[in-house]
Amino acid sequence: MINSNLIKGAVFIALCSSTLGFTTHTPTNVKVLSSSVSSSSPTTFGVQKKKSSSIFSSSTENDAVSSENKKTKEEINDDITFPLSFDEMVSQASQASVDCMATGQNRQIVRILLPRDNQSGNLGQYFEREALTDDSIFSRSSSAKQNIILVPPDETWQGGIMQLYRSCVPTCREILRKCSQDVGGIPPKIIEDRSIDESGVDGCGLLLTQSAEPQNDISCFVQPTQENTEVIERISEQAKSRLVMLVNPQWRNVDDGLDTISKSENQGFLGKFASFLGGKGATLQTLDRLGYSNAYTVEGYVCKGGNIRLLKRFDSDWIVFAENDAMTDFIKVGTSVERPTYQDCDEMLDKMGISLKYARDVGLAPKLE
């Protein structure tokens, strides 16, 4: 038999609910923490379930940064400094890659300087030491690392493309380690694949990270050539949303006659023939179609007898730096929306009152400090 007291209690509760207007809807004076989450989103105790972790996920990924808190391009330009050491450059390049990935850009081009012993930087030297490898760079003490300089991978390097490759690989490994999440303090395994270099002497390769979660794997082409375009396209399609990087491609940023012809929109016989002869137009069109863009670029050449460096992040302008006469620092001398030409840099130096280096060396002009 049903207890009459229970029946009375149930009736009393029902009457109170009807009289006081109890409701299951959220009161209007209560602030919803995740108002952007749709009602169909799976939640647990009022907290939206996180998506699977990513190498580029922040530990505070629920604290979204509002658009008004984002830095302007001018502020980003002001914050950029030139990396004076190998570790600083690796940190800058990896951070730029992470920031770029956070915007949804997972096909990136990175151009960096390469580590080199400071005694091997003089032109006219007939013998040059072997390139710096993983062990020779990272087993050095802090004082010994000071002998490492960063040099543009251009015609001033005396060792050939394979020596550039042996210097670029350990640099890429460090960038990949910083871009990846360590699981239990253990960095991801990095595999080197040289099969894309059919000749064995073109100085290109592929680095693949193996993370605890496959969606965090990264593919990194080291010094790819235009002949690697088909492989790049295949890997990019297989990678889907995973990061693919091209580090120090062997085609230049500046154009020559063949590049200009091969980049013409309506490629006829002449354009295709220019691409066959080495013009990079067809390669750039393929990369554009695949969504590749520059994430971090640092280059250099000589202007007025001194070293000039160009640096750009994906979200900044081009920043121009000039090396001081003591060769201990680089001074910011100007910015440019487009990649600055030699003439642009020369004009920036003139506006800063920086004269020819030989004049500064012999005391005819003030030192650049």
Short mmCIF file of C-alpha atoms in Angstrom, two decimals:
data_model
loop_
_atom_site.label_atom_id
_atom_site.label_comp_id
_atom_site.label_asym_id
_atom_site.label_seq_id
_atom_site.Cartn_x
_atom_site.Cartn_y
_atom_site.Cartn_z
CA MET A 1 0.00 0.00 0.00
CA ILE A 2 1.28 3.47 -0.91
CA ASN A 3 2.13 5.63 2.04
CA SER A 4 -0.36 8.52 2.26
CA ASN A 5 2.35 10.83 3.60
CA LEU A 6 4.37 10.37 0.39
CA ILE A 7 1.35 11.27 -1.71
CA LYS A 8 0.74 14.39 0.33
CA GLY A 9 4.40 15.41 -0.01
CA ALA A 10 4.32 15.01 -3.77
CA VAL A 11 1.14 17.08 -4.06
CA PHE A 12 2.66 19.80 -1.88
CA ILE A 13 5.80 20.05 -4.06
CA ALA A 14 3.72 20.23 -7.23
CA LEU A 15 1.57 23.02 -5.81
CA CYS A 16 4.65 24.98 -4.75
CA SER A 17 6.22 24.67 -8.18
CA SER A 18 3.05 25.87 -9.87
CA THR A 19 2.55 28.75 -7.46
CA LEU A 20 6.14 30.05 -7.38
CA GLY A 21 6.71 29.60 -11.11
CA PHE A 22 9.78 27.33 -10.87
CA THR A 23 11.36 26.77 -14.27
CA THR A 24 14.25 24.79 -15.73
CA HIS A 25 15.36 27.67 -18.00
CA THR A 26 18.52 29.62 -17.18
CA PRO A 27 17.72 32.83 -15.28
CA THR A 28 18.45 35.97 -17.32
CA ASN A 29 20.76 37.45 -14.68
CA VAL A 30 23.19 34.50 -14.88
CA LYS A 31 26.14 34.97 -17.27
CA VAL A 32 26.78 32.02 -19.58
CA LEU A 33 30.51 31.26 -19.74
CA SER A 34 30.54 29.88 -23.29
CA SER A 35 27.82 31.84 -25.05
CA SER A 36 29.29 30.99 -28.44
CA VAL A 37 28.76 27.27 -27.90
CA SER A 38 25.66 25.93 -29.63
CA SER A 39 23.09 23.98 -27.66
CA SER A 40 23.99 20.87 -29.62
CA SER A 41 27.64 21.00 -28.52
CA PRO A 42 28.53 18.09 -26.22
CA THR A 43 29.19 19.34 -22.71
CA THR A 44 30.07 17.86 -19.34
CA PHE A 45 28.96 19.68 -16.20
CA GLY A 46 28.51 22.87 -18.20
CA VAL A 47 32.04 22.81 -19.70
CA GLN A 48 32.48 22.25 -23.39
CA LYS A 49 34.54 19.21 -24.20
CA LYS A 50 37.91 20.09 -25.70
CA LYS A 51 38.82 18.90 -29.13
CA SER A 52 41.79 16.58 -29.53
CA SER A 53 45.04 18.24 -28.54
CA SER A 54 47.26 19.82 -31.14
CA ILE A 55 50.92 20.79 -31.20
CA PHE A 56 49.78 24.36 -31.56
CA SER A 57 47.14 24.30 -28.81
CA SER A 58 47.75 26.66 -25.92
CA SER A 59 47.29 25.54 -22.34
CA THR A 60 44.75 28.34 -22.01
CA GLU A 61 42.96 27.65 -25.27
CA ASN A 62 39.54 28.32 -23.64
CA ASP A 63 40.62 31.89 -22.89
CA ALA A 64 40.15 33.28 -26.39
CA VAL A 65 41.99 36.49 -27.12
CA SER A 66 39.62 39.18 -28.26
CA SER A 67 40.34 40.97 -31.51
CA GLU A 68 40.90 44.32 -29.82
CA ASN A 69 43.79 42.83 -27.81
CA LYS A 70 45.67 41.77 -30.92
CA LYS A 71 48.79 43.74 -31.73
CA THR A 72 48.84 45.98 -34.76
CA LYS A 73 51.40 45.39 -37.49
CA GLU A 74 53.29 48.48 -36.32
CA GLU A 75 53.50 47.07 -32.79
CA ILE A 76 54.70 43.73 -34.15
CA ASN A 77 57.34 45.52 -36.21
CA ASP A 78 58.54 47.39 -33.11
CA ASP A 79 58.82 44.15 -31.12
CA ILE A 80 60.95 42.33 -33.67
CA THR A 81 64.66 42.11 -32.94
CA PHE A 82 67.32 40.39 -34.96
CA PRO A 83 68.45 37.00 -33.57
CA LEU A 84 72.09 37.18 -32.50
CA SER A 85 72.51 33.48 -31.74
CA PHE A 86 71.49 30.12 -33.10
CA ASP A 87 69.09 29.52 -30.20
CA GLU A 88 67.41 32.91 -30.69
CA MET A 89 66.85 32.26 -34.39
CA VAL A 90 65.43 28.79 -33.76
CA SER A 91 63.08 30.22 -31.12
CA GLN A 92 61.93 33.02 -33.43
CA ALA A 93 61.35 30.67 -36.38
CA SER A 94 59.46 28.08 -34.33
CA GLN A 95 57.32 30.73 -32.60
CA ALA A 96 56.44 32.28 -35.95
CA SER A 97 55.45 28.86 -37.25
CA VAL A 98 53.28 28.19 -34.20
CA ASP A 99 51.62 31.62 -34.44
CA CYS A 100 51.04 31.16 -38.16
CA MET A 101 49.50 27.74 -37.58
CA ALA A 102 47.17 29.28 -35.00
CA THR A 103 45.67 31.39 -37.80
CA GLY A 104 44.86 28.22 -39.76
CA GLN A 105 47.89 28.37 -42.08
CA ASN A 106 49.34 24.83 -42.15
CA ARG A 107 51.41 25.12 -45.34
CA GLN A 108 54.44 27.24 -44.56
CA ILE A 109 57.69 28.41 -46.14
CA VAL A 110 60.56 29.24 -43.78
CA ARG A 111 63.87 30.81 -44.78
CA ILE A 112 66.63 30.97 -42.19
CA LEU A 113 70.33 31.61 -41.79
CA LEU A 114 72.57 28.62 -41.10
CA PRO A 115 75.09 28.02 -38.30
CA ARG A 116 78.74 28.13 -39.20
CA ASP A 117 82.07 28.35 -37.43
CA ASN A 118 83.19 31.98 -37.30
CA GLN A 119 86.64 31.04 -38.65
CA SER A 120 85.06 29.78 -41.89
CA GLY A 121 83.33 32.99 -42.88
CA ASN A 122 86.20 34.66 -44.71
CA LEU A 123 86.13 34.71 -48.49
CA GLY A 124 89.38 33.63 -50.12
CA GLN A 125 89.95 30.84 -47.63
CA TYR A 126 90.80 27.70 -49.58
CA PHE A 127 89.84 25.18 -46.93
CA GLU A 128 86.66 25.20 -44.90
CA ARG A 129 85.79 22.97 -41.97
CA GLU A 130 83.01 20.46 -42.13
CA ALA A 131 79.50 21.78 -41.58
CA LEU A 132 78.20 21.88 -38.03
CA THR A 133 76.16 18.79 -37.21
CA ASP A 134 73.83 17.92 -34.34
CA ASP A 135 76.67 16.81 -32.08
CA SER A 136 79.05 19.64 -32.95
CA ILE A 137 76.40 22.31 -32.27
CA PHE A 138 74.53 21.03 -29.26
CA SER A 139 77.37 19.39 -27.35
CA ARG A 140 79.24 22.68 -27.15
CA SER A 141 79.48 24.70 -23.98
CA SER A 142 77.94 28.16 -23.83
CA SER A 143 81.32 29.80 -24.43
CA ALA A 144 82.08 27.50 -27.38
CA LYS A 145 78.68 28.26 -28.91
CA GLN A 146 79.71 31.89 -29.13
CA ASN A 147 81.99 30.86 -32.01
CA ILE A 148 78.93 29.93 -34.09
CA ILE A 149 77.74 32.62 -36.48
CA LEU A 150 74.61 32.75 -38.64
CA VAL A 151 75.31 33.06 -42.35
CA PRO A 152 73.00 33.41 -45.36
CA PRO A 153 72.91 30.22 -47.47
CA ASP A 154 74.01 32.01 -50.63
CA GLU A 155 77.06 32.25 -52.87
CA THR A 156 79.21 33.48 -49.95
CA TRP A 157 79.09 29.97 -48.48
CA GLN A 158 82.16 28.10 -49.71
CA GLY A 159 81.14 24.51 -49.10
CA GLY A 160 78.57 23.61 -51.74
CA ILE A 161 74.96 22.49 -51.45
CA MET A 162 75.69 19.30 -49.49
CA GLN A 163 77.52 21.24 -46.81
CA LEU A 164 74.57 23.59 -46.62
CA TYR A 165 72.33 20.54 -46.20
CA ARG A 166 74.43 19.14 -43.35
CA SER A 167 74.07 22.48 -41.59
CA CYS A 168 70.37 22.92 -42.37
CA VAL A 169 69.22 19.50 -41.11
CA PRO A 170 70.19 19.99 -37.41
CA THR A 171 68.69 23.48 -37.53
CA CYS A 172 65.41 22.07 -38.86
CA ARG A 173 65.44 19.37 -36.19
CA GLU A 174 65.61 22.00 -33.46
CA ILE A 175 62.76 23.99 -35.02
CA LEU A 176 60.63 20.85 -35.23
CA ARG A 177 61.35 19.97 -31.60
CA LYS A 178 60.22 23.41 -30.47
CA CYS A 179 57.09 23.22 -32.62
CA SER A 180 56.14 19.83 -31.20
CA GLN A 181 54.72 18.89 -27.83
CA ASP A 182 56.83 16.69 -25.60
CA VAL A 183 54.96 13.76 -24.11
CA GLY A 184 56.26 13.00 -20.64
CA GLY A 185 59.31 15.15 -21.35
CA ILE A 186 60.24 13.03 -24.36
CA PRO A 187 60.48 14.90 -27.69
CA PRO A 188 58.95 13.34 -30.81
CA LYS A 189 61.02 11.01 -32.94
CA ILE A 190 62.35 12.68 -36.10
CA ILE A 191 63.05 10.56 -39.18
CA GLU A 192 65.19 11.73 -42.10
CA ASP A 193 64.20 10.60 -45.59
CA ARG A 194 66.77 11.26 -48.33
CA SER A 195 64.89 9.36 -51.03
CA ILE A 196 63.57 12.59 -52.55
CA ASP A 197 67.16 13.41 -53.57
CA GLU A 198 67.44 11.01 -56.49
CA SER A 199 70.95 12.11 -57.46
CA GLY A 200 72.17 12.03 -53.86
CA VAL A 201 74.00 15.33 -54.28
CA ASP A 202 71.19 17.89 -54.68
CA GLY A 203 71.22 18.67 -50.96
CA CYS A 204 67.52 18.10 -50.24
CA GLY A 205 65.65 15.81 -47.88
CA LEU A 206 62.51 15.28 -45.83
CA LEU A 207 62.19 15.26 -42.04
CA LEU A 208 59.14 13.59 -40.48
CA THR A 209 58.16 13.80 -36.82
CA GLN A 210 56.40 10.92 -35.11
CA SER A 211 54.36 12.30 -32.23
CA ALA A 212 52.22 10.49 -29.69
CA GLU A 213 49.16 11.65 -31.61
CA PRO A 214 49.35 11.31 -35.42
CA GLN A 215 47.50 14.60 -36.02
CA ASN A 216 50.49 16.39 -34.48
CA ASP A 217 53.03 14.98 -36.95
CA ILE A 218 54.98 17.49 -39.05
CA SER A 219 56.55 17.10 -42.50
CA CYS A 220 59.55 19.33 -43.18
CA PHE A 221 61.20 19.56 -46.60
CA VAL A 222 64.84 20.60 -46.21
CA GLN A 223 66.19 22.70 -49.08
CA PRO A 224 63.67 21.37 -51.63
CA THR A 225 64.33 21.92 -55.33
CA GLN A 226 61.87 22.58 -58.12
CA GLU A 227 62.20 18.91 -59.08
CA ASN A 228 60.57 18.06 -55.72
CA THR A 229 57.32 19.82 -56.62
CA GLU A 230 55.40 16.59 -57.28
CA VAL A 231 56.56 15.09 -53.97
CA ILE A 232 55.61 18.28 -52.13
CA GLU A 233 52.16 18.15 -53.72
CA ARG A 234 51.67 14.50 -52.79
CA ILE A 235 52.81 14.93 -49.17
CA SER A 236 50.69 18.09 -48.79
CA GLU A 237 47.57 16.26 -49.91
CA GLN A 238 48.27 13.30 -47.62
CA ALA A 239 49.00 15.55 -44.62
CA LYS A 240 45.52 17.15 -44.75
CA SER A 241 45.37 19.52 -41.72
CA ARG A 242 48.85 18.62 -40.44
CA LEU A 243 51.72 21.07 -40.78
CA VAL A 244 54.01 20.88 -43.83
CA MET A 245 57.06 23.16 -43.97
CA LEU A 246 59.48 24.06 -46.74
CA VAL A 247 62.74 25.26 -45.21
CA ASN A 248 65.25 27.15 -47.36
CA PRO A 249 63.88 26.24 -50.81
CA GLN A 250 66.60 26.32 -53.43
CA TRP A 251 64.75 28.83 -55.59
CA ARG A 252 65.41 32.47 -54.76
CA ASN A 253 62.93 35.08 -53.58
CA VAL A 254 64.04 37.51 -56.29
CA ASP A 255 63.27 36.94 -59.96
CA ASP A 256 65.52 36.69 -63.00
CA GLY A 257 64.41 36.81 -66.64
CA LEU A 258 63.36 33.16 -66.78
CA ASP A 259 61.36 33.52 -63.55
CA THR A 260 59.49 36.53 -64.89
CA ILE A 261 58.55 34.77 -68.13
CA SER A 262 57.61 31.50 -66.42
CA LYS A 263 55.36 33.37 -63.93
CA SER A 264 53.20 34.91 -66.66
CA GLU A 265 49.51 34.13 -66.12
CA ASN A 266 48.90 32.83 -69.65
CA GLN A 267 51.74 30.38 -69.99
CA GLY A 268 52.28 29.64 -73.65
CA PHE A 269 55.17 27.80 -75.21
CA LEU A 270 57.63 30.49 -74.09
CA GLY A 271 56.47 30.33 -70.47
CA LYS A 272 56.68 26.54 -70.35
CA PHE A 273 60.07 26.62 -72.01
CA ALA A 274 61.26 29.15 -69.40
CA SER A 275 60.05 26.81 -66.64
CA PHE A 276 61.90 23.94 -68.33
CA LEU A 277 65.10 26.01 -68.31
CA GLY A 278 64.78 26.68 -64.58
CA GLY A 279 62.18 29.42 -64.18
CA LYS A 280 60.30 28.95 -60.93
CA GLY A 281 56.90 30.17 -62.18
CA ALA A 282 55.28 26.73 -62.47
CA THR A 283 56.56 25.72 -59.02
CA LEU A 284 55.21 28.91 -57.40
CA GLN A 285 51.83 28.42 -59.06
CA THR A 286 51.62 24.90 -57.62
CA LEU A 287 52.58 26.12 -54.15
CA ASP A 288 50.00 28.92 -54.34
CA ARG A 289 47.34 26.38 -55.27
CA LEU A 290 48.36 24.22 -52.30
CA GLY A 291 48.11 27.24 -49.98
CA TYR A 292 51.78 27.80 -49.11
CA SER A 293 52.84 31.16 -47.70
CA ASN A 294 55.89 32.61 -45.94
CA ALA A 295 55.79 32.17 -42.17
CA TYR A 296 59.30 33.38 -41.27
CA THR A 297 62.02 34.78 -43.48
CA VAL A 298 65.51 36.02 -42.66
CA GLU A 299 67.92 36.84 -45.47
CA GLY A 300 71.04 38.89 -45.93
CA TYR A 301 73.46 40.58 -48.28
CA VAL A 302 76.06 43.35 -48.32
CA CYS A 303 75.24 47.04 -48.75
CA LYS A 304 77.73 49.92 -48.42
CA GLY A 305 80.33 47.32 -47.52
CA GLY A 306 78.44 46.12 -44.41
CA ASN A 307 76.16 43.20 -43.66
CA ILE A 308 72.45 43.83 -44.10
CA ARG A 309 69.75 41.46 -42.85
CA LEU A 310 66.09 41.31 -43.86
CA LEU A 311 63.59 39.75 -41.47
CA LYS A 312 59.86 39.17 -41.86
CA ARG A 313 57.19 37.25 -40.00
CA PHE A 314 53.92 36.30 -41.64
CA ASP A 315 52.20 39.12 -39.72
CA SER A 316 54.86 41.84 -39.99
CA ASP A 317 56.45 44.08 -42.59
CA TRP A 318 59.98 43.55 -43.82
CA ILE A 319 62.44 44.79 -41.18
CA VAL A 320 65.90 45.90 -42.32
CA PHE A 321 68.90 45.60 -39.97
CA ALA A 322 72.50 46.75 -40.38
CA GLU A 323 75.42 45.14 -38.54
CA ASN A 324 77.37 47.49 -36.27
CA ASP A 325 81.09 47.96 -36.75
CA ALA A 326 81.95 45.86 -33.71
CA MET A 327 79.99 42.96 -35.29
CA THR A 328 78.17 42.41 -32.00
CA ASP A 329 74.66 43.56 -32.88
CA PHE A 330 72.28 44.47 -35.69
CA ILE A 331 70.59 47.87 -35.68
CA LYS A 332 67.12 48.39 -37.11
CA VAL A 333 67.31 50.91 -39.95
CA GLY A 334 63.88 50.73 -41.59
CA THR A 335 60.79 48.80 -42.62
CA SER A 336 59.11 48.08 -45.93
CA VAL A 337 55.75 46.58 -46.91
CA GLU A 338 57.30 44.93 -49.99
CA ARG A 339 60.58 43.05 -49.97
CA PRO A 340 63.17 45.86 -50.02
CA THR A 341 65.59 46.03 -52.92
CA TYR A 342 69.26 46.86 -52.66
CA GLN A 343 68.42 50.46 -53.60
CA ASP A 344 65.76 50.61 -50.85
CA CYS A 345 68.27 49.47 -48.23
CA ASP A 346 70.88 51.93 -49.51
CA GLU A 347 68.34 54.73 -49.14
CA MET A 348 67.47 53.62 -45.59
CA LEU A 349 71.14 53.69 -44.63
CA ASP A 350 71.48 57.20 -46.09
CA LYS A 351 68.51 58.43 -44.07
CA MET A 352 70.10 57.00 -40.93
CA GLY A 353 73.37 58.77 -41.72
CA ILE A 354 75.23 55.48 -42.18
CA SER A 355 78.07 55.85 -44.69
CA LEU A 356 80.30 53.34 -46.47
CA LYS A 357 81.99 50.87 -44.19
CA TYR A 358 85.52 51.57 -45.39
CA ALA A 359 84.97 55.25 -44.57
CA ARG A 360 83.93 54.30 -41.05
CA ASP A 361 86.89 51.94 -40.71
CA VAL A 362 89.48 54.63 -41.56
CA GLY A 363 87.82 57.33 -39.48
CA LEU A 364 86.32 59.37 -42.32
CA ALA A 365 82.79 58.76 -41.02
CA PRO A 366 81.23 58.04 -37.63
CA LYS A 367 81.26 54.45 -36.40
CA LEU A 368 78.04 52.46 -36.45
CA GLU A 369 77.52 51.43 -32.86
#
